[in-house]
Short mmCIF file of C-alpha atoms and ligand atoms in Angstrom, two decimals:
data_model
loop_
_atom_site.label_atom_id
_atom_site.label_comp_id
_atom_site.label_asym_id
_atom_site.label_seq_id
_atom_site.Cartn_x
_atom_site.Cartn_y
_atom_site.Cartn_z
CA MET A 1 7.49 -20.42 -10.42
CA PRO A 2 10.89 -18.73 -8.95
CA LEU A 3 12.92 -16.74 -11.14
CA LYS A 4 15.68 -18.59 -13.10
CA PRO A 5 18.89 -18.32 -11.24
CA GLY A 6 20.13 -16.18 -14.00
CA HIS A 7 17.37 -13.48 -13.35
CA VAL A 8 18.47 -13.63 -9.68
CA ALA A 9 21.62 -12.62 -10.78
CA LEU A 10 20.46 -9.72 -13.10
CA GLY A 11 21.76 -6.29 -12.20
CA GLU A 12 19.13 -3.48 -11.81
CA THR A 13 19.26 -2.20 -15.42
CA GLU A 14 18.89 -5.51 -16.76
CA LEU A 15 15.97 -6.34 -14.37
CA LEU A 16 14.31 -3.29 -15.23
CA GLU A 17 14.40 -3.91 -18.86
CA LEU A 18 12.97 -7.20 -18.15
CA VAL A 19 10.33 -5.77 -16.22
CA ARG A 20 9.42 -3.08 -18.95
CA SER A 21 9.50 -5.88 -21.42
CA GLN A 22 6.21 -7.54 -19.93
CA PRO A 23 2.86 -6.21 -18.71
CA ARG A 24 3.26 -4.61 -15.31
CA PRO A 25 0.83 -5.09 -12.56
CA GLN A 26 -1.93 -2.49 -12.80
CA HIS A 27 -2.29 -2.50 -8.88
CA LEU A 28 0.86 -2.96 -6.33
CA ALA A 29 0.24 -3.24 -2.57
CA VAL A 30 3.05 -3.09 -0.19
CA ILE A 31 3.20 -4.17 3.60
CA MET A 32 6.25 -1.99 4.64
CA ASP A 33 7.53 -4.15 7.58
CA GLY A 34 10.95 -4.15 9.42
CA ASN A 35 11.56 -0.56 10.42
CA GLY A 36 11.92 -1.43 13.76
CA ARG A 37 14.33 -4.47 13.28
CA TRP A 38 16.25 -2.37 11.11
CA ALA A 39 17.03 0.17 13.73
CA THR A 40 17.55 -2.19 16.48
CA GLN A 41 20.36 -4.14 14.46
CA ARG A 42 22.09 -0.62 14.43
CA GLY A 43 21.55 0.10 18.00
CA LEU A 44 19.22 3.00 17.15
CA PRO A 45 15.74 3.89 18.70
CA ARG A 46 12.99 2.30 16.51
CA VAL A 47 11.85 5.79 15.18
CA ALA A 48 15.19 5.85 13.28
CA GLY A 49 13.88 2.82 11.37
CA HIS A 50 10.66 4.75 10.49
CA SER A 51 12.51 7.84 9.40
CA GLU A 52 14.54 5.57 6.93
CA GLY A 53 11.48 3.84 5.82
CA VAL A 54 10.30 6.86 4.62
CA LYS A 55 13.07 7.29 2.18
CA SER A 56 12.49 3.79 0.90
CA ALA A 57 8.68 4.85 0.42
CA ARG A 58 9.78 7.83 -1.50
CA THR A 59 12.06 5.78 -3.85
CA VAL A 60 9.36 3.26 -4.38
CA VAL A 61 6.92 5.71 -5.22
CA ARG A 62 9.04 7.17 -7.82
CA ALA A 63 10.14 3.65 -9.30
CA VAL A 64 6.61 2.49 -9.30
CA ASP A 65 5.41 5.72 -11.18
CA ALA A 66 8.16 5.41 -13.77
CA LEU A 67 6.91 1.87 -14.65
CA GLY A 68 3.48 3.34 -15.28
CA ILE A 69 1.65 1.35 -12.55
CA ARG A 70 -1.47 3.11 -12.20
CA TYR A 71 -2.29 1.92 -8.37
CA LEU A 72 -0.16 1.85 -5.20
CA THR A 73 -1.09 1.01 -1.91
CA LEU A 74 1.17 1.60 0.92
CA TYR A 75 0.32 0.32 4.59
CA ALA A 76 1.58 3.13 6.70
CA PHE A 77 -0.42 2.68 9.99
CA SER A 78 -2.83 -0.03 10.91
CA SER A 79 -5.78 0.31 13.33
CA GLU A 80 -3.50 -2.07 15.37
CA ASN A 81 -0.57 0.20 15.86
CA TRP A 82 -2.05 2.23 18.48
CA SER A 83 -0.78 -0.33 20.85
CA ARG A 84 2.68 0.73 20.10
CA PRO A 85 4.42 2.99 22.98
CA GLY A 86 2.81 6.41 23.05
CA GLU A 87 6.33 8.28 21.81
CA GLU A 88 6.37 6.01 18.79
CA VAL A 89 2.87 6.30 17.72
CA SER A 90 3.13 10.08 17.96
CA MET A 91 6.10 10.20 16.11
CA LEU A 92 4.76 7.99 13.21
CA MET A 93 1.91 10.44 13.10
CA THR A 94 4.06 13.38 12.81
CA LEU A 95 6.38 11.50 10.15
CA LEU A 96 3.32 10.89 8.04
CA GLU A 97 1.85 14.43 8.23
CA ARG A 98 5.67 15.88 7.51
CA SER A 99 6.18 13.35 4.72
CA ILE A 100 3.16 14.03 2.96
CA HIS A 101 3.33 17.57 3.10
CA GLN A 102 6.95 17.88 1.91
CA GLU A 103 6.21 15.50 -0.97
CA LEU A 104 2.90 17.58 -2.04
CA PRO A 105 5.22 19.41 -4.76
CA GLU A 106 6.52 16.25 -6.25
CA LEU A 107 3.07 14.62 -6.13
CA MET A 108 2.08 17.30 -8.38
CA ALA A 109 4.85 17.33 -10.61
CA ARG A 110 4.38 13.70 -11.16
CA ASN A 111 0.47 14.22 -11.46
CA ILE A 112 -0.07 11.61 -8.47
CA ARG A 113 -3.40 11.79 -6.65
CA LEU A 114 -2.86 10.72 -2.87
CA GLN A 115 -5.91 9.07 -1.29
CA VAL A 116 -5.42 8.12 2.39
CA ILE A 117 -7.81 5.27 3.45
CA GLY A 118 -8.81 4.16 6.97
CA ARG A 119 -10.55 5.70 9.56
CA ALA A 120 -10.29 9.36 10.88
CA ASP A 121 -11.32 8.67 14.32
CA GLY A 122 -8.28 9.06 16.74
CA VAL A 123 -6.03 10.56 14.20
CA PRO A 124 -4.83 13.98 15.84
CA HIS A 125 -6.76 16.86 14.19
CA THR A 126 -3.61 18.39 12.77
CA VAL A 127 -2.55 15.48 11.18
CA LYS A 128 -5.90 15.10 9.60
CA ARG A 129 -5.97 18.65 8.44
CA GLY A 130 -2.70 17.90 6.63
CA ILE A 131 -3.87 14.73 4.94
CA ASP A 132 -7.21 16.40 4.11
CA HIS A 133 -5.28 19.53 2.37
CA VAL A 134 -2.82 17.07 0.44
CA MET A 135 -5.85 15.03 -0.81
CA TYR A 136 -7.62 17.95 -1.89
CA GLU A 137 -4.74 19.61 -3.81
CA THR A 138 -3.95 16.31 -5.58
CA ALA A 139 -7.67 15.39 -6.11
CA GLY A 140 -7.86 16.20 -9.87
CA ASN A 141 -4.48 14.56 -10.72
CA THR A 142 -4.96 11.95 -13.53
CA GLY A 143 -1.66 9.89 -13.04
CA MET A 144 -0.90 7.18 -10.55
CA THR A 145 -3.21 6.90 -7.36
CA LEU A 146 -1.07 6.29 -4.44
CA PHE A 147 -3.59 4.85 -1.29
CA MET A 148 -1.92 5.44 1.75
CA ALA A 149 -3.41 3.02 4.40
CA PHE A 150 -3.36 5.20 7.58
CA ASN A 151 -5.25 4.28 10.78
CA TYR A 152 -6.23 1.14 8.34
CA GLY A 153 -7.69 -2.12 9.19
CA GLY A 154 -9.18 -4.46 6.41
CA ARG A 155 -12.03 -5.58 8.98
CA ASP A 156 -12.93 -2.15 9.74
CA GLU A 157 -13.21 -1.28 6.12
CA LEU A 158 -15.50 -4.04 5.62
CA VAL A 159 -17.64 -3.23 8.64
CA ASP A 160 -18.02 0.55 7.14
CA ALA A 161 -18.92 -0.95 3.87
CA PHE A 162 -21.73 -3.23 5.35
CA ARG A 163 -23.00 -0.39 7.47
CA GLU A 164 -23.27 1.85 4.46
CA LEU A 165 -25.06 -0.84 2.46
CA ALA A 166 -27.20 -1.69 5.60
CA ARG A 167 -28.30 2.16 5.57
CA GLN A 168 -29.05 1.98 1.95
CA VAL A 169 -31.36 -0.98 2.57
CA GLN A 170 -32.99 0.61 5.55
CA ALA A 171 -33.63 3.69 3.76
CA GLY A 172 -35.53 1.66 1.07
CA LYS A 173 -32.66 2.54 -1.74
CA LEU A 174 -31.48 -0.85 -2.25
CA ARG A 175 -32.80 -4.46 -1.83
CA PRO A 176 -30.77 -7.02 -0.22
CA ASP A 177 -30.74 -9.54 -3.16
CA GLU A 178 -29.13 -6.72 -5.22
CA ILE A 179 -25.81 -6.75 -2.92
CA ASP A 180 -23.10 -8.60 -5.06
CA GLU A 181 -19.54 -8.68 -4.92
CA HIS A 182 -19.30 -5.69 -7.44
CA LEU A 183 -21.52 -3.48 -4.98
CA ILE A 184 -19.23 -4.68 -2.22
CA SER A 185 -16.27 -3.76 -3.89
CA THR A 186 -17.35 -0.33 -4.81
CA SER A 187 -18.44 0.30 -1.27
CA LEU A 188 -14.66 0.03 0.01
CA TYR A 189 -12.13 2.75 0.71
CA THR A 190 -10.37 1.75 -2.75
CA ALA A 191 -13.55 1.78 -4.65
CA GLY A 192 -12.80 2.43 -8.35
CA ALA A 193 -9.20 0.90 -8.22
CA PRO A 194 -8.89 -2.68 -9.52
CA ASP A 195 -7.85 -5.22 -7.04
CA PRO A 196 -3.95 -5.43 -6.33
CA ASP A 197 -2.47 -8.12 -8.77
CA LEU A 198 0.63 -8.27 -6.59
CA LEU A 199 1.31 -7.78 -2.79
CA ILE A 200 4.82 -7.16 -1.34
CA ARG A 201 5.68 -7.77 2.07
CA THR A 202 9.21 -7.04 3.51
CA SER A 203 10.75 -8.64 6.37
CA GLY A 204 9.85 -12.17 5.76
CA GLU A 205 6.83 -12.37 7.88
CA MET A 206 4.11 -14.85 6.31
CA ARG A 207 0.95 -13.06 7.33
CA ILE A 208 -1.61 -10.62 5.92
CA SER A 209 -2.10 -8.64 8.96
CA ASN A 210 -5.64 -7.26 8.13
CA PHE A 211 -4.60 -5.65 5.10
CA LEU A 212 -6.79 -5.22 1.88
CA LEU A 213 -8.86 -8.44 3.21
CA TRP A 214 -11.63 -8.25 0.34
CA GLN A 215 -9.39 -7.07 -2.40
CA ILE A 216 -6.62 -9.64 -2.18
CA ALA A 217 -8.59 -12.76 -2.70
CA TYR A 218 -6.52 -13.39 -6.05
CA THR A 219 -3.71 -11.34 -5.37
CA GLU A 220 -0.34 -12.80 -6.26
CA LEU A 221 2.02 -12.67 -2.96
CA TRP A 222 5.80 -12.08 -2.71
CA VAL A 223 7.68 -11.90 0.71
CA THR A 224 11.21 -10.87 1.01
CA PRO A 225 13.53 -11.04 4.09
CA VAL A 226 15.07 -7.71 3.11
CA LEU A 227 13.74 -5.08 5.84
CA TRP A 228 11.76 -2.17 4.48
CA PRO A 229 14.64 0.77 4.96
CA ASP A 230 16.86 -1.54 2.94
CA PHE A 231 14.16 -2.09 0.15
CA GLY A 232 15.09 -0.51 -3.16
CA PRO A 233 14.26 -0.59 -6.76
CA HIS A 234 16.39 -3.78 -7.13
CA ASP A 235 14.04 -5.54 -5.00
CA LEU A 236 11.04 -3.91 -6.45
CA TYR A 237 11.85 -5.14 -10.03
CA ARG A 238 12.56 -8.74 -8.69
CA ALA A 239 9.35 -8.68 -7.17
CA ILE A 240 7.62 -7.78 -10.53
CA ALA A 241 9.69 -10.11 -12.45
CA GLU A 242 8.77 -12.88 -10.63
CA TYR A 243 5.00 -11.83 -10.51
CA GLN A 244 5.21 -11.73 -14.55
CA ARG A 245 6.45 -15.32 -14.60
CA ARG A 246 3.37 -16.47 -12.67
CA ASP A 247 0.67 -18.33 -14.17
CA ARG A 248 -2.62 -16.46 -12.64
CA ARG A 249 -5.50 -18.81 -13.10
CA PHE A 250 -8.30 -17.09 -10.98
CA GLY A 251 -9.55 -20.50 -9.82
CA GLY A 252 -9.55 -21.89 -13.13
CA VAL A 253 -7.35 -24.45 -14.71
C1 LIG B 1 6.83 -1.32 9.70
O1 LIG B 1 7.79 -1.42 10.72
C2 LIG B 1 6.22 -0.15 9.71
C3 LIG B 1 5.32 0.76 10.00
C4 LIG B 1 4.71 0.50 11.27
C5 LIG B 1 4.57 1.58 9.18
C6 LIG B 1 5.31 3.02 9.15
C7 LIG B 1 5.97 2.95 7.68
C8 LIG B 1 6.86 4.04 7.65
C9 LIG B 1 7.24 4.98 8.51
C10 LIG B 1 7.59 4.13 6.14
C11 LIG B 1 6.56 4.80 5.30
C12 LIG B 1 6.11 5.91 5.81
C13 LIG B 1 5.47 6.78 4.90
C14 LIG B 1 4.84 8.26 5.33
C15 LIG B 1 5.03 6.33 3.57
P1 LIG B 1 7.67 -2.04 12.12
O2 LIG B 1 7.97 -0.99 13.32
O3 LIG B 1 6.47 -2.86 12.33
O4 LIG B 1 8.99 -3.28 12.18
P2 LIG B 1 9.40 -4.03 13.06
O5 LIG B 1 8.23 -5.42 12.68
O6 LIG B 1 10.86 -4.70 12.74
O7 LIG B 1 9.12 -3.82 14.44
#
């Protein structure tokens, strides 16, 4: 059910109050799309859009943390993004590495645990080392878990999980009929986290783009035409307020 027209007109403070007055999602996932278009519209190189996108990511992490949401998953680089021009790919790698390094003090101060999810192959050694360092430093943090999907593909994730289960069967540690939904869930990169309650996609595209394919079976979707660099707390609160008005039936009546 869409927000009442009155809600759309609400200012940021009122929306925040509304969001705080009801149960928030436990796990929020975001496809941060539209950086390239944002830059192109301004006659800037695409990479300028990514730099601006990092600022939106920082703002959203802070706002989500302040709402007491336990899990946030951001889609930073997909396994398909390697097909972009080499210069854009290497800039995205550098940007990610630099960003997580710069954010480490704030992640610690906020007690946020960073988990980068995705495949390591193809990721430059220095970037991998930087990621491992921040994951190691934040591993003991007990507040919000921030999953950063990087060199991530939903099908890759399922392939990796099934391979691991097949190995266990081959080793005689697991019987095929012991494989159930719970075991598959706990074999994914997001093991231990609840499935996302809400998935936000910016820039208006109506697709899933190989993101969290298993986990989003019953996730509520919210798509906004706003481009990621323009996405701010007001948009976030609108998405959550609309989610809070939805009637989740999980296939029931
Ligand atoms: C989509 O824009 C965004 C990405 C490819 C992911 C990169 C995201 C960021 C740099 C922001 C967050 C970064 C961190 C480190 C959390 P697009 O290039 O696909 O846009 P387009 O569809 O308009 O071309």
